[in-house]
Amino acid sequence: MTDLRPVGEYIGPAPVVHPDNENYWKALGRGTLQLQRCSSCGTVRFPVAPVCYHCGSQDDDWVDVAAGGSVSAAIRVERATGDSVWASQVPFIAGQVDTSSGIRLPGRIFCECGGALEHGATVEGGYLAAPGDYGVLCFVHGCVK
Amino acid sequence: MKVSAEDVCIVGIGQSQRFGFDLGKSPMRLQVEAFNAALLDSGLGRGDIDGFATAHGSPRGVDYEEFISAVGLDISYVDQAWSHGRWATGIVAHAALAIMSGMADTVAVCNTTSTGKGYQRYLKALGGSGAKEGLRDFGGGHGEWAVTGVDTPGAATSLVAKRYMDRYGATRDDLARVTVGFRENASRNPMAILGSKPLTMESYYDEPVITDPFRRCDYALANEGSNVLIVTSRERAADLAKPAVTIAGAQSVRANRDNYVLFSRPGLGVGFAPEYPFVPERQRVYDMADVAQSDLDGLYLYDSFSSNLWMVLEQFGFCAEGEAPDWIRENGLSPNSPLPVNTNGGLMAEGHFSGYAHLVEMVRQLRGEAGERQIADAHALQWATPWGDSLMFTA
């Protein structure tokens, strides 16, 4: 349902993957965003958790979720002051996107024109391939061919 | 002996001899300096201290057992929070509760920081980067999430500032006004690390951009130093030389999905918190202290980033949502402003001591010991953070 646009190899600190959350990362590795939907009340949740924040149920199903949407806020990182792995990537844009599925999600935003820094800019969902057949969610502005 | 809430007070303050980026002194040595200064200030002896409360420093201070053993104290009440700047209110409030309940008579509240470029180079890091909130599975309370590249509190908070600027039309000059105001306050504080480095609305723009819209000077410092406060009952304080400062009110960190992103505020819509028109809740610290906001003589906040002041002013109801930049432009931040803010220079200009140096400054101000930055006739001062916790000190 939600085929994400492949953007390339992921460069960054390795995702923290363990049995509770592995499906999230594996689905992204296949180009699909999946989140948990509560079997009891139907709330789709982020972040991944073994419990529903709305009703407390521990029963859930993984469902496909649309990742495209509009930029809520985006920043341009000019200097890598945290993990040194980002030094090879600066400057880059990252931010949060109000997806069409109604859930706000964070990620890098690939954009060459700077238009993605504007609130409301339209972006599509993408993924970066990480080792272990995992994937990392990102977003892509329309200027990127 | 049980003590009423209104009868818990601060009777001693002390700081390391200097604050700086690389003081050449161990956290233990810095904390002993501050502890001895606080004892001297209070007129108490080592044997009078029977309670000890510390947040372990950020990134690394002194563990309670190590300190108590080294100094030779005999302590019957201990409280230790983790290595993070979030617990200044909690540590002081718990010290007060310990005195109220009779678990302790006199508590030393201690906090010390060292840096990777300073004394930590001789020490094993406490947790190191592995202990950072950004390595939680899906992002930490600062809003950072490592795999997005927004992997530092500064980057995450610049996202908060950007959202705020987009939503309410705040400008880069509005951010600069906060940073420049705190720097100017620091110029009147001999302990302030950036006290002799002036910053103007023009030179602000010469500072390098780290994560747009934040420039280097929109960040708090990473530095070394120690702060100690001694808390006891009013009955005990009556025998002492310095006027007691009352801990008149307290409220905790607010914790729910609306408040998970710490340097934001509810309703702004950052991280997974929802976006909605924001009206502040009634803040219980004012009721507990019986101090109206209009009676405040000064405001002190956790200013790890310049935009934090916008969040605190709106979260505590000093102004309506989106109006903080106008409030700052009209009010100013100096000791002579209608409501002075961070007269010490704060985390951004005095140094990042997680709030403990702010609390020391509040005691100084309420005693009338703040020199050229003294707030005239100061009786009630509030400590507040973007994550909703607060203390009220009165004289």
XYZ file of C-alpha atoms in Angstrom:
540
model
C 0.000 0.000 0.000
C 2.600 2.515 1.017
C 5.647 1.993 -1.078
C 8.255 4.422 0.145
C 10.680 5.998 -2.267
C 14.160 4.454 -2.006
C 16.663 7.210 -1.354
C 19.916 5.274 -0.923
C 22.156 3.939 1.793
C 21.550 5.092 5.345
C 24.434 6.978 6.916
C 24.084 7.612 10.642
C 24.157 5.854 13.998
C 22.705 2.342 13.866
C 19.035 2.033 14.803
C 18.438 0.445 18.222
C 16.701 -2.762 17.125
C 15.363 -5.406 19.504
C 12.461 -7.866 19.402
C 9.868 -5.348 20.614
C 10.497 -2.963 17.714
C 12.176 -5.056 15.032
C 9.112 -5.155 12.795
C 9.180 -1.359 12.446
C 12.734 -1.399 11.118
C 12.239 -4.510 8.968
C 9.139 -3.070 7.284
C 11.073 0.085 6.451
C 13.792 -2.135 4.976
C 11.114 -3.434 2.576
C 10.035 0.127 1.759
C 6.907 0.155 3.894
C 6.043 2.170 6.981
C 4.250 0.026 9.530
C 3.025 1.101 12.943
C 1.037 -0.660 15.644
C -2.764 -0.348 15.727
C -4.395 -1.137 19.054
C -6.624 -4.203 18.745
C -8.899 -2.832 21.423
C -9.484 0.841 20.583
C -7.936 1.193 17.115
C -5.435 3.923 18.012
C -2.401 3.860 15.718
C 0.602 4.777 17.815
C 4.049 6.240 17.509
C 6.614 5.643 18.912
C 6.592 1.863 18.915
C 5.570 0.573 22.357
C 4.220 -2.657 23.872
C 1.118 -0.841 25.135
C -1.546 1.541 23.833
C -1.225 5.027 25.337
C -4.960 5.605 24.829
C -6.540 2.543 26.463
C -3.682 0.548 27.992
C -4.245 -2.577 25.904
C -1.216 -4.692 25.062
C -2.802 -6.241 21.972
C -1.944 -4.769 18.603
C -1.484 -5.432 14.893
C 1.113 -3.956 12.589
C -0.586 -1.953 9.831
C 0.646 -0.092 6.773
C 0.655 3.670 7.254
C 1.006 6.443 4.669
C 4.168 8.483 5.211
C 3.698 11.406 2.807
C 2.374 14.702 4.058
C 3.308 18.283 4.810
C 6.251 19.662 6.716
C 5.324 20.800 10.209
C 8.764 22.202 10.991
C 12.198 21.643 9.526
C 15.685 22.823 10.413
C 19.001 22.860 8.601
C 21.793 21.254 10.598
C 24.996 23.147 9.762
C 27.397 21.557 12.233
C 27.545 18.024 13.589
C 27.791 18.671 17.328
C 26.455 15.262 18.379
C 27.483 11.973 16.779
C 30.499 12.605 14.531
C 28.977 10.358 11.841
C 26.861 13.328 10.781
C 29.924 15.395 9.850
C 29.899 13.815 6.385
C 26.271 14.833 5.880
C 26.135 18.492 6.940
C 24.508 20.686 5.954
C 21.288 18.710 5.847
C 17.602 19.233 6.528
C 15.618 17.295 9.119
C 12.291 17.849 10.756
C 8.824 16.606 11.485
C 6.089 15.858 8.972
C 2.336 15.814 9.495
C 1.588 12.708 7.481
C -1.674 12.099 5.646
C -2.300 9.254 8.100
C -2.678 11.852 10.857
C 0.504 10.963 12.702
C 3.435 13.392 12.982
C 6.730 11.657 12.239
C 10.368 12.787 12.368
C 13.050 12.199 9.776
C 15.635 13.610 7.445
C 14.113 15.577 4.585
C 15.929 15.357 1.273
C 15.599 18.635 -0.582
C 17.901 20.522 -2.931
C 16.016 23.812 -3.205
C 15.393 24.631 0.461
C 11.642 24.589 -0.096
C 11.215 21.843 2.492
C 12.205 24.317 5.209
C 8.846 26.016 4.740
C 5.963 25.019 6.973
C 3.376 23.234 4.863
C 5.756 22.067 2.130
C 4.595 18.803 0.556
C 6.917 15.822 0.910
C 6.644 12.139 0.100
C 7.763 9.303 2.325
C 11.108 7.654 1.633
C 13.463 5.154 3.185
C 17.180 4.654 3.525
C 18.577 1.139 3.439
C 20.416 0.163 6.625
C 22.508 -2.948 7.370
C 20.577 -6.025 8.479
C 17.776 -5.491 5.957
C 16.507 -2.667 8.106
C 15.375 0.720 6.836
C 15.242 4.264 8.190
C 12.284 6.550 7.453
C 12.960 9.808 5.625
C 11.084 12.289 3.464
C 11.681 13.672 -0.010
C 10.743 17.083 -1.385
C 9.380 17.348 -4.910
C 12.523 19.109 -6.140
C 14.517 15.857 -5.860
C 14.300 13.911 -9.140
C 10.543 16.921 64.686
C 7.969 17.787 62.042
C 8.182 21.173 60.328
C 5.449 23.124 58.519
C 5.884 23.751 54.799
C 6.197 27.492 55.331
C 9.021 26.963 57.833
C 11.597 25.400 55.495
C 14.305 27.780 54.395
C 17.741 28.188 52.871
C 20.422 29.375 55.250
C 23.634 28.888 53.312
C 24.922 29.229 49.751
C 28.305 28.423 48.296
C 30.018 28.143 44.945
C 33.332 26.899 43.686
C 35.895 29.703 43.621
C 35.436 30.063 39.877
C 33.261 28.884 37.029
C 34.973 28.082 33.726
C 35.408 25.766 30.775
C 38.499 23.983 32.131
C 39.278 24.842 35.735
C 41.946 22.178 36.260
C 40.143 20.935 39.362
C 38.326 17.649 39.928
C 34.565 17.645 40.520
C 35.316 16.561 44.095
C 37.640 19.517 44.663
C 35.098 21.948 43.184
C 32.304 20.548 45.342
C 34.401 20.750 48.496
C 35.074 24.422 47.727
C 31.356 25.115 47.307
C 30.372 23.017 50.328
C 32.859 24.736 52.620
C 31.785 28.143 51.291
C 28.150 27.296 52.033
C 28.982 26.119 55.568
C 30.916 29.324 56.211
C 28.077 31.385 54.784
C 25.517 29.652 57.002
C 27.541 29.624 60.204
C 26.889 25.886 60.543
C 29.493 23.215 61.157
C 30.025 19.942 59.293
C 28.417 18.064 62.146
C 25.179 19.992 61.682
C 24.591 18.499 58.231
C 22.542 15.305 58.550
C 20.949 15.275 55.093
C 22.524 15.201 51.661
C 20.798 15.687 48.307
C 22.438 15.765 44.919
C 21.763 15.424 41.247
C 24.877 13.691 40.134
C 25.845 16.579 37.940
C 25.788 16.990 34.220
C 27.633 15.432 32.637
C 29.528 14.323 35.733
C 29.612 15.474 39.312
C 30.321 13.637 42.531
C 28.546 10.531 43.781
C 27.046 10.998 47.250
C 29.011 8.191 48.931
C 32.295 9.375 47.524
C 31.676 12.914 48.729
C 30.318 12.030 52.167
C 33.209 9.646 52.802
C 35.807 12.154 51.646
C 34.410 15.021 53.705
C 33.728 12.825 56.722
C 30.040 13.606 57.082
C 27.554 11.488 59.029
C 24.357 11.530 56.988
C 21.008 9.929 57.797
C 19.014 11.183 54.783
C 20.322 10.820 51.221
C 18.678 11.640 47.894
C 20.504 11.296 44.586
C 19.063 11.990 41.139
C 20.698 11.049 37.865
C 23.116 12.978 35.729
C 20.814 15.477 34.154
C 19.778 19.092 34.498
C 16.127 18.313 35.057
C 16.114 17.777 38.790
C 16.998 21.072 40.495
C 13.397 21.586 41.597
C 12.910 17.975 42.670
C 16.107 17.790 44.671
C 15.342 21.003 46.574
C 11.692 20.043 47.061
C 12.677 16.614 48.387
C 15.164 18.231 50.761
C 12.318 20.409 52.050
C 10.017 17.387 52.392
C 12.701 15.506 54.307
C 12.910 18.376 56.782
C 9.120 18.670 57.022
C 8.763 14.959 57.771
C 11.558 14.886 60.309
C 13.773 12.613 58.206
C 16.486 15.276 58.365
C 17.184 18.520 60.179
C 19.638 20.196 57.800
C 20.238 19.137 54.198
C 23.131 20.102 51.931
C 21.985 20.288 48.289
C 25.036 19.833 46.042
C 25.575 19.930 42.296
C 28.806 19.895 40.328
C 29.609 19.742 36.634
C 32.735 18.905 34.697
C 33.290 18.735 30.945
C 34.839 16.445 28.395
C 37.339 19.131 27.453
C 38.034 19.829 31.125
C 38.648 17.500 34.043
C 36.694 14.602 32.532
C 39.668 13.881 30.320
C 41.258 12.322 33.397
C 38.116 10.406 34.376
C 35.975 7.664 32.989
C 32.832 9.237 31.590
C 29.615 8.522 33.430
C 27.660 6.629 30.807
C 29.056 8.702 27.979
C 26.994 9.085 24.845
C 25.313 5.750 25.581
C 23.454 7.363 28.451
C 21.969 10.100 26.335
C 18.249 10.314 25.869
C 18.688 10.336 22.118
C 19.519 6.671 22.244
C 16.156 5.706 23.567
C 14.490 3.613 20.879
C 12.476 6.439 19.399
C 13.911 9.665 20.639
C 14.304 11.256 23.987
C 12.625 13.938 25.942
C 14.722 16.608 24.322
C 13.010 15.681 21.075
C 16.174 14.282 19.578
C 16.164 11.020 17.650
C 19.553 9.815 16.501
C 18.593 8.322 13.131
C 17.077 11.596 11.895
C 20.243 13.611 12.389
C 18.394 15.664 14.995
C 20.546 13.953 17.587
C 21.287 16.721 20.075
C 19.114 18.757 22.444
C 20.204 21.849 20.497
C 19.034 20.518 17.158
C 15.771 19.318 18.667
C 15.131 22.632 20.361
C 15.891 24.561 17.194
C 12.987 22.565 15.743
C 10.864 23.874 18.629
C 11.995 27.438 17.919
C 11.342 27.002 14.191
C 7.823 25.706 14.797
C 7.163 28.623 17.127
C 8.542 31.178 14.675
C 6.498 29.731 11.812
C 3.330 29.583 13.853
C 3.449 32.988 15.531
C 5.644 35.058 13.241
C 8.504 35.456 15.717
C 11.768 36.610 14.134
C 15.486 36.007 14.444
C 15.730 39.381 16.178
C 13.274 38.067 18.765
C 15.623 35.149 19.492
C 18.613 37.494 19.567
C 16.906 39.745 22.109
C 16.826 36.865 24.630
C 20.456 35.920 24.085
C 21.706 39.510 24.168
C 19.636 40.268 27.285
C 21.082 37.370 29.277
C 24.606 38.258 28.132
C 24.102 41.816 29.333
C 22.952 40.548 32.728
C 26.105 38.421 32.907
C 28.230 41.546 32.494
C 27.203 42.505 36.038
C 28.085 39.077 37.504
C 31.775 38.549 38.319
C 31.279 34.746 38.320
C 29.744 34.670 34.842
C 31.907 32.833 32.317
C 30.869 35.126 29.448
C 30.578 38.223 31.637
C 33.366 40.023 29.824
C 32.260 39.000 26.313
C 29.648 41.517 25.217
C 27.048 40.618 22.624
C 24.878 43.105 20.745
C 21.884 42.757 18.444
C 24.383 43.294 15.617
C 27.248 41.032 16.732
C 24.712 38.256 17.437
C 24.588 37.691 13.698
C 28.381 37.185 13.546
C 28.009 34.034 15.636
C 28.150 30.771 13.646
C 24.914 28.952 12.848
C 24.844 25.463 14.403
C 21.300 24.332 13.634
C 19.385 27.058 11.884
C 17.727 29.102 13.421
C 20.097 28.645 16.405
C 23.515 30.235 16.468
C 26.232 29.167 18.882
C 25.212 31.848 21.376
C 21.626 30.553 21.520
C 23.007 27.483 23.316
C 23.878 27.152 26.986
C 27.537 26.672 27.839
C 29.256 23.391 28.700
C 31.414 24.182 31.677
C 32.734 23.324 35.149
C 31.829 24.501 38.625
C 29.893 23.670 41.757
C 26.931 25.063 43.698
C 25.685 24.196 47.171
C 22.612 25.282 49.144
C 21.921 24.432 52.783
C 18.280 23.857 53.704
C 16.889 23.677 57.231
C 13.968 24.635 59.464
C 13.135 28.199 60.467
C 13.705 27.250 64.108
C 17.275 26.190 63.305
C 17.742 29.256 61.089
C 16.866 31.614 63.917
C 20.287 31.050 65.512
C 22.205 31.830 62.330
C 23.759 35.033 61.061
C 22.303 35.404 57.560
C 18.619 36.108 56.901
C 16.767 32.918 55.985
C 15.179 32.607 52.542
C 11.912 30.676 52.598
C 11.117 27.890 50.129
C 7.556 29.121 49.833
C 6.244 26.915 47.043
C 7.118 24.105 44.659
C 5.598 22.172 41.819
C 6.948 19.177 39.967
C 7.973 18.452 36.440
C 4.750 17.879 34.464
C 4.846 14.530 32.687
C 2.458 13.337 29.973
C 2.455 13.012 26.178
C 1.805 16.752 25.871
C 4.988 17.489 27.777
C 7.355 14.805 26.499
C 9.416 17.198 24.391
C 11.003 19.094 27.211
C 12.056 22.376 25.681
C 8.698 22.837 24.007
C 5.383 23.564 25.671
C 1.972 21.869 25.471
C -0.023 22.727 22.363
C 2.915 23.743 20.214
C 2.885 20.437 18.364
C 6.492 19.292 18.482
C 7.499 15.643 18.548
C 4.425 13.457 19.000
C 2.654 16.054 21.177
C -0.581 17.390 19.686
C -1.005 20.914 18.356
C -3.875 22.990 19.737
C -4.676 26.514 20.954
C -2.872 26.842 24.260
C -4.253 28.221 27.510
C -2.040 27.614 30.544
C -3.275 25.583 33.485
C -3.450 27.207 36.875
C 0.043 26.839 38.343
C -0.095 25.524 41.868
C 3.249 27.033 42.877
C 1.606 30.454 43.185
C -1.186 29.137 45.408
C 1.197 27.180 47.592
C 3.443 30.200 48.046
C 0.503 32.615 48.308
C 2.333 34.860 45.838
C 0.483 36.389 42.886
C 2.347 36.525 39.603
C 1.965 40.312 39.693
C 3.865 40.369 43.005
C 6.955 38.646 41.635
C 10.226 40.580 41.765
C 12.143 38.331 39.393
C 11.951 35.248 37.201
C 14.692 32.632 36.814
C 14.431 29.942 34.177
C 16.223 26.934 32.779
C 17.623 28.690 29.719
C 19.464 25.874 28.005
C 18.400 27.522 24.725
C 17.175 31.006 23.935
C 13.681 29.897 22.922
C 13.138 28.386 26.382
C 12.114 31.841 27.626
C 9.216 31.920 25.149
C 8.057 28.536 26.424
C 8.306 29.462 30.123
C 6.540 32.817 29.736
C 3.605 31.176 27.972
C 3.454 27.966 29.976
C 3.302 29.865 33.259
C 0.837 32.420 31.883
C 2.973 35.562 31.909
C 1.519 36.199 28.455
C -0.783 34.503 25.970
C 0.469 32.024 23.361
C 2.581 33.656 20.699
C 3.060 36.862 22.685
C 6.337 36.061 24.463
C 8.548 37.970 21.986
C 6.426 41.124 22.461
C 6.500 40.635 26.233
C 10.308 40.440 26.130
C 10.611 43.496 23.892
C 8.432 45.558 26.217
C 9.642 44.197 29.573
C 13.373 43.778 28.961
C 15.374 41.286 31.023
C 17.658 43.475 33.161
C 17.612 43.912 36.954
C 15.780 47.213 36.392
C 13.066 45.709 34.186
C 9.481 45.466 35.497
C 10.174 41.729 35.894
C 13.929 41.019 35.865
C 14.850 37.660 34.283
C 17.994 35.589 34.989
C 19.952 38.417 36.606
C 22.927 36.046 36.909
C 23.160 35.597 33.141
C 21.724 32.086 33.271
C 22.913 28.873 31.678
C 23.720 30.726 28.467
C 26.090 33.339 29.921
C 26.931 32.630 33.570
C 27.358 28.905 32.950
C 25.316 25.716 32.777
C 24.833 24.590 36.348
C 21.458 22.946 35.771
C 19.643 25.648 37.701
C 21.562 25.407 40.976
C 23.481 28.629 40.287
C 20.144 30.307 39.524
C 18.900 29.182 42.949
C 22.056 30.531 44.616
C 21.488 33.824 42.789
C 17.882 33.960 43.993
C 19.044 33.587 47.604
C 21.621 36.308 47.072
C 19.014 38.641 45.603
C 16.552 38.010 48.442
C 19.287 38.776 50.974
C 20.224 41.987 49.144
C 23.734 40.670 48.420
C 23.720 40.884 44.609
C 25.840 44.005 44.208
C 25.383 46.032 41.047
C 22.792 43.608 39.700
C 20.651 43.791 42.830
C 16.880 43.849 42.183
C 15.466 46.693 44.271
C 13.397 45.471 47.210
C 13.272 41.811 46.139
C 10.789 39.740 48.190
C 9.542 36.969 45.876
C 11.471 35.213 43.126
C 10.344 32.314 40.958
C 12.346 29.492 39.383
C 10.594 27.897 36.403
C 11.469 25.514 33.597
C 9.940 24.667 30.220
C 8.946 21.259 31.540
C 6.673 22.822 34.116
C 8.468 22.536 37.444
C 8.946 25.557 39.640
C 10.105 26.838 43.011
C 9.179 30.040 44.798
C 11.654 31.646 47.181
C 10.602 34.516 49.427
C 12.252 36.814 51.965
